[in-house]
């Protein structure tokens, strides 16, 4: 065994022993902590990676507003949203409200339609608040239909502006790093972006702009490791051709893009997994294989989509909320470490795939040997963060210290990042966990709780609405 690997094994053994020793301490701190103190403790917790994250839904409305209204950050563009209508309000489609476009798109509209759009910088305070709320699930009664049918169309051509896209990427990196995430695997692409005059930006130009932004000191200082997945919309009419084109593109950009994801509502009968089986097999005959992390089991009723997705070659399953209804596949997953299920508790609750979180399959998976980790999915549209996922898991399922540590290790062990970097991330995670244990082991339980006063948690609308937390944003 090489010396470095041997040293890492010894370190992991030592960390496991320390985790066992810290378990009782963690339980005691948690039992005496207020909800706010528990949240602060989990905010400080090292969290490994976020593996299931849609960039388009990851951006908080406030981040978008700040960038879209700042010419220094958006490349000198101007953005308009559809806010004023001649027709009666109840006759206006929800997808039309708050639809946001760039200046060149606005100039191409006929005058009558231009009058319906308002520059973001000219909005009233009420219009601004309505716009901010239009990109998140924050009102009673909103759910799956609003999310899939209204939120995404409203984004218009926001993400076609490369300056905006890369500034939003920077905001995500800094926010995740601040709460202890050290690896981020985003569903993120650079194809199809345009200059302010709507002329096409080449892929090479886009990648160069992105890498230049990632090399800036504010991003480098975070220490966060970043890789991307290209995403395919599974039910699109041309999804097979999109898969062929995407596979070739990712193969040519393996330094930053590490795999492929297929997403889309599974209720749509055109997105069933076996539709793509022949295409994947032909692609694997042509290219060295690419890792696959594919949405499956995000359904209200039992089906065999998870099993069929594994047949496509996926080694990570997104959501998997109906897995308990396919006992043969569950049994297989319980006896194999190859496949990880990417759990998204807040997403599953808000989209009503699991109306009662206490009945979520997460604890059954975790405690019967199926590799799982926690993820944020579309955290901007939930107005949440990674700590919210951990707080939800701890308070609903009484997670032990060893289980918390395992969640973080699972996220890194099943990351698609290249092996040398993965080894480094795992070693760094073990060191961070050891430092966390040392920090909160000193003195009495009261001393540990007092140490939390030095933690400055950040929470957003989800934490305020559901738990009443008043931490700063």
Coordinates of C-alpha atoms in Angstrom, one line a residue:
X1 CA 0.0 0.0 0.0
X2 CA 1.5 3.4 -1.0
X3 CA 2.6 5.5 2.0
X4 CA 0.1 8.3 1.4
X5 CA -2.9 5.9 1.2
X6 CA -1.7 4.0 4.3
X7 CA -1.5 7.3 6.2
X8 CA -5.0 8.2 5.1
X9 CA -6.3 4.9 6.2
X10 CA -4.7 5.3 9.7
X11 CA -6.2 8.8 9.9
X12 CA -9.6 7.6 9.0
X13 CA -9.4 4.9 11.7
X14 CA -8.4 7.6 14.2
X15 CA -11.3 9.8 13.1
X16 CA -13.7 6.9 13.5
X17 CA -12.5 6.3 17.0
X18 CA -12.8 10.0 17.9
X19 CA -16.3 10.1 16.5
X20 CA -17.3 7.3 18.8
X21 CA -15.8 9.2 21.7
X22 CA -17.6 12.4 20.6
X23 CA -21.0 10.8 20.2
X24 CA -22.2 11.1 23.8
X25 CA -20.9 14.7 23.9
X26 CA -22.8 15.6 20.8
X27 CA -26.0 14.1 22.2
X28 CA -25.6 16.0 25.4
X29 CA -25.0 19.3 23.6
X30 CA -27.9 18.7 21.3
X31 CA -30.3 17.9 24.2
X32 CA -29.5 21.1 26.0
X33 CA -29.3 23.4 23.0
X34 CA -32.1 25.7 22.1
X35 CA -33.4 25.4 18.5
X36 CA -31.3 28.4 17.6
X37 CA -28.2 26.9 19.2
X38 CA -28.7 23.6 17.4
X39 CA -29.0 25.4 14.1
X40 CA -25.8 27.3 14.9
X41 CA -24.0 24.0 15.7
X42 CA -25.1 22.5 12.4
X43 CA -24.2 25.6 10.5
X44 CA -20.6 25.2 11.9
X45 CA -20.7 21.4 11.0
X46 CA -18.4 20.4 8.1
X47 CA -20.7 19.1 5.5
X48 CA -18.7 17.5 2.7
X49 CA -20.4 18.1 -0.7
X50 CA -23.7 19.0 -2.4
X51 CA -24.1 16.6 -5.3
X52 CA -27.7 17.4 -6.4
X53 CA -28.0 21.1 -7.3
X54 CA -29.7 22.7 -10.2
X55 CA -28.0 25.9 -10.9
X56 CA -31.0 27.6 -12.5
X57 CA -33.0 27.0 -9.3
X58 CA -30.1 27.5 -6.9
X59 CA -30.0 31.3 -7.1
X60 CA -31.8 33.4 -4.4
X61 CA -34.0 36.1 -5.7
X62 CA -32.0 38.7 -3.7
X63 CA -28.8 37.6 -5.5
X64 CA -30.4 37.9 -8.9
X65 CA -31.8 41.3 -8.1
X66 CA -28.5 42.7 -6.9
X67 CA -26.7 41.5 -10.0
X68 CA -29.4 42.3 -12.6
X69 CA -29.6 45.9 -11.3
X70 CA -25.8 46.5 -11.1
X71 CA -24.3 47.3 -14.5
X72 CA -20.8 46.7 -13.1
X73 CA -21.7 43.1 -12.4
X74 CA -24.1 42.3 -15.3
X75 CA -21.8 43.5 -18.2
X76 CA -23.7 46.8 -18.8
X77 CA -27.0 45.0 -19.6
X78 CA -30.5 46.2 -18.5
X79 CA -33.2 43.9 -17.4
X80 CA -37.0 44.2 -17.7
X81 CA -39.9 42.2 -16.1
X82 CA -43.5 41.9 -17.3
X83 CA -45.4 43.6 -14.5
X84 CA -48.2 45.8 -16.0
X85 CA -51.0 44.6 -18.1
X86 CA -53.9 46.1 -20.0
X87 CA -56.1 43.0 -19.5
X88 CA -57.8 42.2 -16.2
X89 CA -55.4 40.7 -13.7
X90 CA -57.2 37.4 -13.5
X91 CA -57.0 36.9 -17.3
X92 CA -53.1 37.0 -17.2
X93 CA -51.3 33.7 -17.2
X94 CA -49.1 33.2 -14.2
X95 CA -46.1 32.4 -16.4
X96 CA -46.4 35.9 -18.0
X97 CA -46.1 37.7 -14.7
X98 CA -42.5 38.7 -13.8
X99 CA -41.1 37.2 -17.0
X100 CA -37.6 38.8 -17.1
X101 CA -35.7 39.7 -20.3
X102 CA -32.6 41.6 -21.4
X103 CA -32.5 45.0 -23.0
X104 CA -32.0 43.7 -26.5
X105 CA -34.9 41.4 -26.2
X106 CA -37.0 44.3 -24.9
X107 CA -36.1 46.5 -27.8
X108 CA -37.3 43.9 -30.2
X109 CA -40.8 43.8 -28.8
X110 CA -43.7 45.8 -30.3
X111 CA -44.5 49.0 -28.4
X112 CA -47.7 47.6 -26.9
X113 CA -45.8 44.8 -25.3
X114 CA -43.0 47.0 -24.2
X115 CA -45.5 48.9 -22.1
X116 CA -46.1 45.8 -20.1
X117 CA -42.4 45.5 -19.1
X118 CA -40.7 47.6 -16.4
X119 CA -37.0 48.0 -15.9
X120 CA -36.0 46.4 -12.7
X121 CA -34.3 49.6 -11.7
X122 CA -37.5 51.5 -12.2
X123 CA -39.8 49.2 -10.2
X124 CA -41.9 50.4 -7.2
X125 CA -41.1 48.7 -3.9
X126 CA -44.3 46.6 -4.2
X127 CA -43.3 45.5 -7.7
X128 CA -39.8 44.6 -6.5
X129 CA -41.2 42.5 -3.6
X130 CA -43.6 40.7 -6.0
X131 CA -40.7 40.0 -8.4
X132 CA -38.5 38.7 -5.6
X133 CA -41.3 36.4 -4.4
X134 CA -42.0 35.1 -7.9
X135 CA -39.0 32.9 -8.0
X136 CA -39.5 31.0 -4.7
X137 CA -42.1 28.8 -3.1
X138 CA -43.1 30.9 -0.2
X139 CA -46.9 31.2 -0.1
X140 CA -49.5 28.6 1.2
X141 CA -50.9 26.5 -1.6
X142 CA -47.9 26.8 -3.9
X143 CA -46.4 23.5 -4.9
X144 CA -45.4 21.3 -7.8
X145 CA -47.4 23.0 -10.5
X146 CA -46.3 26.5 -9.6
X147 CA -42.7 25.3 -9.4
X148 CA -42.5 23.5 -12.7
X149 CA -45.0 25.5 -14.7
X150 CA -44.4 29.1 -13.5
X151 CA -41.0 29.6 -11.9
X152 CA -38.8 28.4 -14.7
X153 CA -40.4 30.3 -17.6
X154 CA -40.2 33.5 -15.5
X155 CA -36.4 33.3 -15.6
X156 CA -36.6 34.4 -19.3
X157 CA -33.1 35.1 -20.6
X158 CA -31.5 36.0 -17.3
X159 CA -29.0 33.1 -17.5
X160 CA -28.1 33.8 -21.2
X161 CA -26.1 36.8 -19.9
X162 CA -22.6 35.3 -19.1
X163 CA -21.7 38.1 -16.6
X164 CA -24.9 37.4 -14.7
X165 CA -24.5 33.6 -14.9
X166 CA -20.9 33.7 -13.5
X167 CA -21.7 36.2 -10.8
X168 CA -24.5 34.0 -9.6
X169 CA -22.1 31.1 -9.7
X170 CA -19.8 33.1 -7.5
X171 CA -22.6 33.9 -5.0
X172 CA -23.4 30.1 -4.7
X173 CA -19.8 29.2 -4.1
X174 CA -19.3 31.8 -1.3
X175 CA -22.6 30.9 0.4
X176 CA -21.9 27.2 0.4
X177 CA -18.4 27.5 1.6
X178 CA -19.5 29.7 4.5
X179 CA -21.6 26.9 5.9
X180 CA -19.0 24.2 5.7
X181 CA -19.6 22.7 2.2
X182 CA -16.2 21.9 0.5
X183 CA -17.3 20.3 -2.7
X184 CA -20.0 21.5 -5.1
X185 CA -21.2 19.4 -8.1
X186 CA -23.6 21.7 -10.0
X187 CA -25.8 20.9 -12.9
X188 CA -24.4 23.8 -14.9
X189 CA -23.6 24.6 -18.5
X190 CA -22.1 27.4 -20.6
X191 CA -23.7 26.6 -24.0
X192 CA -26.1 29.0 -25.6
X193 CA -25.1 32.2 -23.9
X194 CA -25.2 35.5 -25.7
X195 CA -23.5 38.9 -25.7
X196 CA -25.6 42.0 -24.9
X197 CA -26.6 42.4 -28.6
X198 CA -27.8 38.7 -28.5
X199 CA -25.0 37.5 -30.7
X200 CA -23.8 34.1 -29.7
X201 CA -21.0 33.6 -27.3
X202 CA -18.8 30.7 -28.3
X203 CA -18.3 27.8 -25.9
X204 CA -14.6 28.6 -25.7
X205 CA -15.3 32.2 -24.8
X206 CA -17.8 31.2 -22.2
X207 CA -15.4 28.7 -20.5
X208 CA -12.6 31.3 -20.5
X209 CA -14.9 33.9 -18.9
X210 CA -16.0 31.5 -16.3
X211 CA -12.5 30.3 -15.4
X212 CA -11.4 33.9 -15.1
X213 CA -14.2 34.6 -12.6
X214 CA -13.4 31.5 -10.6
X215 CA -9.7 32.6 -10.4
X216 CA -10.6 35.8 -8.7
X217 CA -9.4 36.1 -5.0
X218 CA -12.9 36.0 -3.5
X219 CA -13.6 32.6 -5.0
X220 CA -10.1 31.2 -4.4
X221 CA -10.3 32.2 -0.8
X222 CA -13.3 29.9 -0.2
X223 CA -11.2 26.8 -0.8
X224 CA -14.3 25.1 -2.3
X225 CA -13.7 22.5 -5.0
X226 CA -16.1 22.9 -8.0
X227 CA -17.2 20.5 -10.7
X228 CA -20.2 20.4 -13.1
X229 CA -22.7 18.0 -14.6
X230 CA -24.4 18.7 -17.9
X231 CA -28.2 18.2 -17.6
X232 CA -30.6 16.8 -20.2
X233 CA -34.3 17.3 -20.1
X234 CA -35.5 13.7 -20.3
X235 CA -39.0 14.2 -21.9
X236 CA -37.9 16.6 -24.6
X237 CA -38.8 15.4 -28.2
X238 CA -35.1 15.6 -29.2
X239 CA -33.7 14.2 -25.9
X240 CA -31.8 11.3 -27.6
X241 CA -30.0 13.8 -29.8
X242 CA -29.4 16.1 -26.9
X243 CA -27.8 13.2 -25.0
X244 CA -25.5 12.4 -28.0
X245 CA -24.4 16.0 -28.3
X246 CA -24.0 16.4 -24.5
X247 CA -22.0 13.2 -24.1
X248 CA -19.5 14.4 -26.7
X249 CA -19.3 17.9 -25.2
X250 CA -18.6 16.6 -21.6
X251 CA -16.1 14.1 -23.0
X252 CA -14.2 17.1 -24.5
X253 CA -14.3 19.1 -21.2
X254 CA -13.6 16.5 -18.5
X255 CA -11.3 18.8 -16.6
X256 CA -14.4 20.7 -15.2
X257 CA -17.4 18.7 -16.3
X258 CA -17.4 15.3 -14.7
X259 CA -20.7 13.6 -15.6
X260 CA -24.3 13.8 -17.0
X261 CA -27.7 14.2 -15.3
X262 CA -31.1 13.6 -16.8
X263 CA -33.9 15.6 -15.1
X264 CA -37.6 16.3 -15.7
X265 CA -41.0 15.4 -14.3
X266 CA -41.3 11.6 -14.3
X267 CA -45.1 11.9 -14.7
X268 CA -44.4 12.8 -18.3
X269 CA -44.6 9.5 -20.1
X270 CA -42.0 10.5 -22.6
X271 CA -39.2 10.6 -20.0
X272 CA -39.2 6.9 -19.0
X273 CA -35.6 5.6 -18.5
X274 CA -35.6 2.7 -21.0
X275 CA -36.2 5.3 -23.8
X276 CA -32.4 6.0 -23.5
X277 CA -31.0 2.6 -23.0
X278 CA -29.9 2.0 -26.6
X279 CA -28.5 5.5 -26.9
X280 CA -26.4 5.1 -23.7
X281 CA -25.1 1.7 -24.9
X282 CA -24.0 3.2 -28.3
X283 CA -22.3 6.1 -26.5
X284 CA -20.4 3.8 -24.2
X285 CA -19.2 1.9 -27.3
X286 CA -17.7 5.2 -28.6
X287 CA -16.4 7.0 -25.6
X288 CA -14.8 6.1 -22.3
X289 CA -17.7 6.0 -19.9
X290 CA -19.0 9.1 -18.2
X291 CA -20.5 9.0 -14.7
X292 CA -24.3 9.3 -14.6
X293 CA -26.4 10.8 -11.8
X294 CA -30.0 10.6 -12.9
X295 CA -33.3 11.7 -11.4
X296 CA -35.5 8.7 -10.6
X297 CA -38.2 7.6 -8.1
X298 CA -39.5 11.2 -7.8
X299 CA -43.1 10.0 -8.0
X300 CA -46.1 9.7 -5.8
X301 CA -46.7 6.0 -6.5
X302 CA -44.4 2.9 -6.8
X303 CA -42.8 2.2 -10.1
X304 CA -39.6 0.6 -11.5
X305 CA -37.9 3.8 -12.7
X306 CA -35.1 3.5 -10.2
X307 CA -34.3 -0.1 -11.4
X308 CA -34.5 1.0 -15.0
X309 CA -32.3 4.0 -14.3
X310 CA -29.6 1.7 -12.8
X311 CA -29.8 -0.3 -16.0
X312 CA -28.8 2.9 -17.9
X313 CA -25.6 2.9 -15.9
X314 CA -26.4 5.5 -13.2
X315 CA -24.3 5.3 -10.0
X316 CA -26.3 8.1 -8.3
X317 CA -30.1 8.4 -8.1
X318 CA -31.7 11.8 -7.5
X319 CA -34.5 11.7 -5.0
X320 CA -35.6 8.1 -5.0
X321 CA -38.6 8.9 -2.7
X322 CA -40.7 6.0 -3.8
X323 CA -38.0 3.4 -3.5
X324 CA -39.8 1.6 -0.6
X325 CA -42.4 0.5 -3.1
X326 CA -39.8 -1.5 -5.2
X327 CA -38.5 -4.0 -2.6
X328 CA -36.3 -5.9 -5.1
X329 CA -34.4 -2.8 -6.0
X330 CA -34.2 -1.7 -2.4
X331 CA -32.7 -5.0 -1.4
X332 CA -30.1 -4.7 -4.1
X333 CA -29.2 -1.2 -3.0
X334 CA -28.9 -2.4 0.6
X335 CA -26.2 -4.8 -0.4
X336 CA -24.1 -2.7 -2.8
X337 CA -22.0 0.4 -2.0
X338 CA -21.9 1.4 -5.7
X339 CA -25.1 3.5 -5.8
X340 CA -25.8 6.6 -3.8
X341 CA -29.3 8.1 -3.4
X342 CA -29.2 11.9 -3.3
X343 CA -31.8 12.9 -0.7
X344 CA -33.5 16.3 -0.9
X345 CA -35.7 16.7 2.1
X346 CA -37.0 20.2 1.7
X347 CA -37.6 19.8 -2.0
X348 CA -39.6 16.6 -1.5
X349 CA -41.7 18.4 1.1
X350 CA -42.4 21.6 -0.8
X351 CA -43.2 19.7 -4.0
X352 CA -45.4 17.4 -2.1
X353 CA -43.8 14.1 -3.0
X354 CA -43.6 13.5 0.7
X355 CA -46.3 15.5 2.5
X356 CA -45.3 14.2 5.9
X357 CA -41.5 14.3 6.3
X358 CA -41.7 11.9 9.2
X359 CA -42.6 9.2 6.6
X360 CA -39.7 10.1 4.2
X361 CA -37.7 7.0 3.2
X362 CA -34.4 8.7 4.2
X363 CA -34.0 7.1 7.6
X364 CA -34.9 3.7 6.3
X365 CA -32.2 4.0 3.6
X366 CA -29.6 5.4 6.0
X367 CA -30.1 2.8 8.6
X368 CA -30.4 -0.2 6.3
X369 CA -27.1 0.3 4.5
X370 CA -28.1 2.3 1.4
X371 CA -25.5 5.1 0.8
X372 CA -27.3 8.5 1.0
X373 CA -26.3 12.1 1.4
X374 CA -28.2 15.4 1.9
X375 CA -28.5 18.0 -0.9
X376 CA -30.2 21.3 -1.7
X377 CA -31.7 20.6 -5.2
X378 CA -33.2 24.1 -6.0
X379 CA -32.3 25.9 -2.9
X380 CA -32.9 29.4 -4.3
X381 CA -36.5 28.6 -5.1
X382 CA -36.9 27.1 -1.6
X383 CA -35.1 30.1 -0.1
X384 CA -33.0 27.6 1.9
X385 CA -29.5 26.4 2.5
X386 CA -27.6 23.2 3.3
X387 CA -27.9 23.8 7.0
X388 CA -31.7 23.7 6.6
X389 CA -31.4 20.2 5.2
X390 CA -29.2 19.0 8.1
X391 CA -31.5 20.7 10.7
X392 CA -34.5 19.1 9.1
X393 CA -32.8 15.7 9.2
X394 CA -31.6 16.0 12.8
X395 CA -34.9 17.2 14.2
X396 CA -37.1 14.8 12.3
X397 CA -35.0 11.6 12.5
X398 CA -32.8 12.0 15.6
X399 CA -29.5 11.5 13.7
X400 CA -26.5 10.4 15.7
X401 CA -23.1 11.9 15.4
X402 CA -21.8 8.9 13.5
X403 CA -24.7 9.3 11.0
X404 CA -24.0 13.0 10.5
X405 CA -20.3 12.2 9.8
X406 CA -21.3 9.4 7.4
X407 CA -23.5 11.7 5.4
X408 CA -20.7 14.0 4.7
X409 CA -18.3 11.2 3.8
X410 CA -20.9 9.6 1.5
X411 CA -21.2 12.9 -0.4
X412 CA -17.5 12.9 -1.1
X413 CA -17.0 9.2 -1.6
X414 CA -19.6 9.2 -4.3
X415 CA -18.6 12.5 -6.0
X416 CA -17.6 12.2 -9.6
X417 CA -14.4 14.3 -9.1
X418 CA -11.1 12.8 -10.1
X419 CA -9.7 10.3 -7.6
X420 CA -6.6 12.3 -6.4
X421 CA -8.8 15.3 -5.6
X422 CA -11.4 13.0 -4.0
X423 CA -8.7 11.6 -1.7
X424 CA -7.6 15.1 -0.7
X425 CA -11.3 16.1 -0.1
X426 CA -11.9 13.1 2.2
X427 CA -8.7 13.7 4.1
X428 CA -9.6 17.4 4.6
X429 CA -13.1 16.4 5.6
X430 CA -11.8 14.1 8.3
X431 CA -9.5 16.8 9.6
X432 CA -12.4 19.3 9.7
X433 CA -14.5 16.8 11.6
X434 CA -11.7 16.2 14.1
X435 CA -11.3 20.0 14.6
X436 CA -15.1 20.3 15.1
X437 CA -15.0 17.6 17.7
X438 CA -12.1 19.3 19.5
X439 CA -13.8 22.7 19.4
X440 CA -17.0 21.4 21.1
X441 CA -15.4 19.0 23.5
X442 CA -13.7 21.6 25.7
X443 CA -15.1 22.1 29.2
X444 CA -18.6 21.6 30.2
X445 CA -21.8 21.4 28.1
X446 CA -22.4 25.0 29.0
X447 CA -18.9 25.8 27.7
X448 CA -19.8 24.1 24.4
X449 CA -23.0 26.0 24.1
X450 CA -21.2 29.3 24.9
X451 CA -18.8 28.5 22.0
X452 CA -21.7 28.7 19.7
X453 CA -21.9 32.4 20.3
X454 CA -18.8 32.7 18.0
X455 CA -20.8 31.1 15.2
X456 CA -22.7 33.5 12.9
X457 CA -25.3 31.4 11.1
X458 CA -27.0 32.6 8.0
X459 CA -30.6 31.6 7.3
X460 CA -33.1 32.6 4.7
X461 CA -36.9 32.6 4.2
X462 CA -37.3 28.9 4.8
X463 CA -35.7 29.0 8.2
X464 CA -37.7 32.1 9.2
X465 CA -41.1 30.8 8.0
X466 CA -40.7 27.2 9.4
X467 CA -38.7 27.7 12.6
X468 CA -38.9 31.4 13.4
X469 CA -35.1 31.9 13.2
X470 CA -34.0 35.5 13.1
X471 CA -30.4 35.0 12.0
X472 CA -28.9 37.4 9.4
X473 CA -29.2 36.7 5.7

